[in-house]
């Protein structure tokens, strides 16, 4: 089961953070069809957020066809976002961990690492579309 976390410094609304975390878990194969999402009550207790925030996230995921609510039972994954590239994730994750180790050894903190990664990612994406 997925464990949600919130980053108050991200500038992204809490409900969208929940939606993104479910999408990422679906894309990485961490959540599969039939898996149950945490109950609204559990998420509220763990993250100390408004129940409507969790409900809004779950409704958006349901609208996208990724989950379905079963009244009185819970919310369940109805489809995955993982594709044939899932097999490549392991080796890529190992390479990324090595890169993260090098970045930390070079003195970069988490925010600097994230900024470097995102800037490089966006620049590469723009170059690929040009």
Short mmCIF file of C-alpha atoms in Angstrom, two decimals:
data_model
loop_
_atom_site.label_atom_id
_atom_site.label_comp_id
_atom_site.label_asym_id
_atom_site.label_seq_id
_atom_site.Cartn_x
_atom_site.Cartn_y
_atom_site.Cartn_z
CA UNK A 1 0.00 0.00 0.00
CA UNK A 2 1.19 3.51 -0.80
CA UNK A 3 2.23 5.84 2.02
CA UNK A 4 1.57 9.47 1.19
CA UNK A 5 3.78 12.36 2.24
CA UNK A 6 3.39 16.10 1.77
CA UNK A 7 6.00 18.73 1.05
CA UNK A 8 4.80 22.09 2.36
CA UNK A 9 7.65 23.86 0.54
CA UNK A 10 6.86 22.49 -2.92
CA UNK A 11 4.27 25.08 -3.89
CA UNK A 12 2.03 22.24 -5.13
CA UNK A 13 -1.37 21.92 -3.47
CA UNK A 14 -1.74 18.95 -1.11
CA UNK A 15 -4.44 17.28 -3.20
CA UNK A 16 -2.26 17.44 -6.31
CA UNK A 17 0.68 16.00 -4.38
CA UNK A 18 -1.51 13.00 -3.52
CA UNK A 19 -2.64 12.64 -7.14
CA UNK A 20 0.96 12.82 -8.41
CA UNK A 21 2.12 10.24 -5.88
CA UNK A 22 -0.55 7.78 -6.99
CA UNK A 23 0.27 8.38 -10.67
CA UNK A 24 3.99 7.85 -9.98
CA UNK A 25 3.29 4.64 -8.07
CA UNK A 26 1.12 3.41 -10.95
CA UNK A 27 3.78 4.29 -13.52
CA UNK A 28 6.53 2.56 -11.52
CA UNK A 29 4.47 -0.56 -10.90
CA UNK A 30 4.34 0.06 -7.15
CA UNK A 31 0.54 0.03 -7.32
CA UNK A 32 -1.28 -2.53 -9.44
CA UNK A 33 -4.86 -3.17 -10.48
CA UNK A 34 -6.90 -4.27 -7.49
CA UNK A 35 -4.65 -2.62 -4.90
CA UNK A 36 -6.45 -0.54 -2.30
CA UNK A 37 -5.52 3.05 -1.59
CA UNK A 38 -5.36 4.11 2.06
CA UNK A 39 -8.72 5.11 3.47
CA UNK A 40 -9.49 8.80 3.69
CA UNK A 41 -9.55 8.41 7.47
CA UNK A 42 -6.05 6.87 7.49
CA UNK A 43 -4.60 9.58 5.23
CA UNK A 44 -6.18 12.34 7.33
CA UNK A 45 -4.77 10.82 10.53
CA UNK A 46 -1.30 10.31 9.09
CA UNK A 47 -0.91 13.67 7.32
CA UNK A 48 -3.16 15.89 9.47
CA UNK A 49 -5.01 17.30 6.47
CA UNK A 50 -8.64 18.01 5.69
CA UNK A 51 -10.67 14.98 4.56
CA UNK A 52 -11.99 17.02 1.63
CA UNK A 53 -8.42 17.32 0.32
CA UNK A 54 -8.08 13.53 0.18
CA UNK A 55 -11.57 13.14 -1.30
CA UNK A 56 -10.73 15.69 -4.00
CA UNK A 57 -7.56 13.77 -4.92
CA UNK A 58 -9.39 10.45 -5.02
CA UNK A 59 -12.22 11.97 -7.12
CA UNK A 60 -9.70 13.29 -9.65
CA UNK A 61 -8.05 9.87 -9.88
CA UNK A 62 -11.48 8.29 -10.30
CA UNK A 63 -12.37 10.80 -13.03
CA UNK A 64 -9.17 9.77 -14.84
CA UNK A 65 -10.26 6.13 -14.63
CA UNK A 66 -7.31 5.12 -12.46
CA UNK A 67 -9.28 4.19 -9.33
CA UNK A 68 -12.83 3.34 -8.34
CA UNK A 69 -14.52 3.93 -5.02
CA UNK A 70 -16.52 1.08 -3.53
CA UNK A 71 -18.84 2.59 -0.92
CA UNK A 72 -18.19 1.16 2.50
CA UNK A 73 -15.16 -0.80 1.26
CA UNK A 74 -12.55 1.67 -0.02
CA UNK A 75 -10.88 3.01 -3.15
CA UNK A 76 -9.19 0.54 -5.48
CA UNK A 77 -6.82 0.83 -8.45
CA UNK A 78 -8.61 0.00 -11.70
CA UNK A 79 -5.71 0.39 -14.13
CA UNK A 80 -1.98 0.90 -14.15
CA UNK A 81 0.24 3.36 -15.98
CA UNK A 82 3.24 1.01 -16.13
CA UNK A 83 4.35 0.08 -19.61
CA UNK A 84 6.92 -2.14 -21.29
CA UNK A 85 9.73 0.14 -20.07
CA UNK A 86 9.20 -1.10 -16.49
CA UNK A 87 11.97 -3.70 -16.94
CA UNK A 88 14.49 -0.90 -17.57
CA UNK A 89 13.69 0.82 -14.26
CA UNK A 90 15.99 -1.32 -12.09
CA UNK A 91 19.25 -0.60 -13.92
CA UNK A 92 18.31 3.06 -14.38
CA UNK A 93 17.50 3.39 -10.69
CA UNK A 94 20.94 1.97 -9.83
CA UNK A 95 22.63 4.48 -12.13
CA UNK A 96 20.61 7.30 -10.62
CA UNK A 97 21.57 6.21 -7.09
CA UNK A 98 25.25 6.29 -8.10
CA UNK A 99 24.74 9.77 -9.55
CA UNK A 100 23.01 10.92 -6.34
CA UNK A 101 25.92 9.60 -4.29
CA UNK A 102 28.36 11.58 -6.48
CA UNK A 103 26.22 14.71 -6.16
CA UNK A 104 26.17 14.42 -2.37
CA UNK A 105 29.93 13.78 -2.29
CA UNK A 106 30.33 16.97 -4.33
CA UNK A 107 28.56 18.85 -1.52
CA UNK A 108 25.11 19.31 -3.05
CA UNK A 109 22.13 19.32 -0.67
CA UNK A 110 18.72 17.90 -1.59
CA UNK A 111 17.37 21.19 -2.97
CA UNK A 112 20.47 21.71 -5.13
CA UNK A 113 20.27 18.15 -6.43
CA UNK A 114 16.60 18.57 -7.30
CA UNK A 115 17.24 21.93 -8.99
CA UNK A 116 20.13 20.50 -11.03
CA UNK A 117 18.10 17.46 -12.06
CA UNK A 118 14.96 19.41 -13.01
CA UNK A 119 16.89 22.06 -14.94
CA UNK A 120 18.82 19.41 -16.85
CA UNK A 121 15.64 17.39 -17.44
CA UNK A 122 13.74 20.41 -18.84
CA UNK A 123 16.67 21.51 -21.00
CA UNK A 124 17.05 18.02 -22.46
CA UNK A 125 13.30 17.81 -23.11
CA UNK A 126 13.36 21.16 -24.94
CA UNK A 127 16.34 20.08 -27.02
CA UNK A 128 14.60 16.80 -27.92
CA UNK A 129 11.53 18.69 -29.21
CA UNK A 130 13.58 21.24 -31.17
#
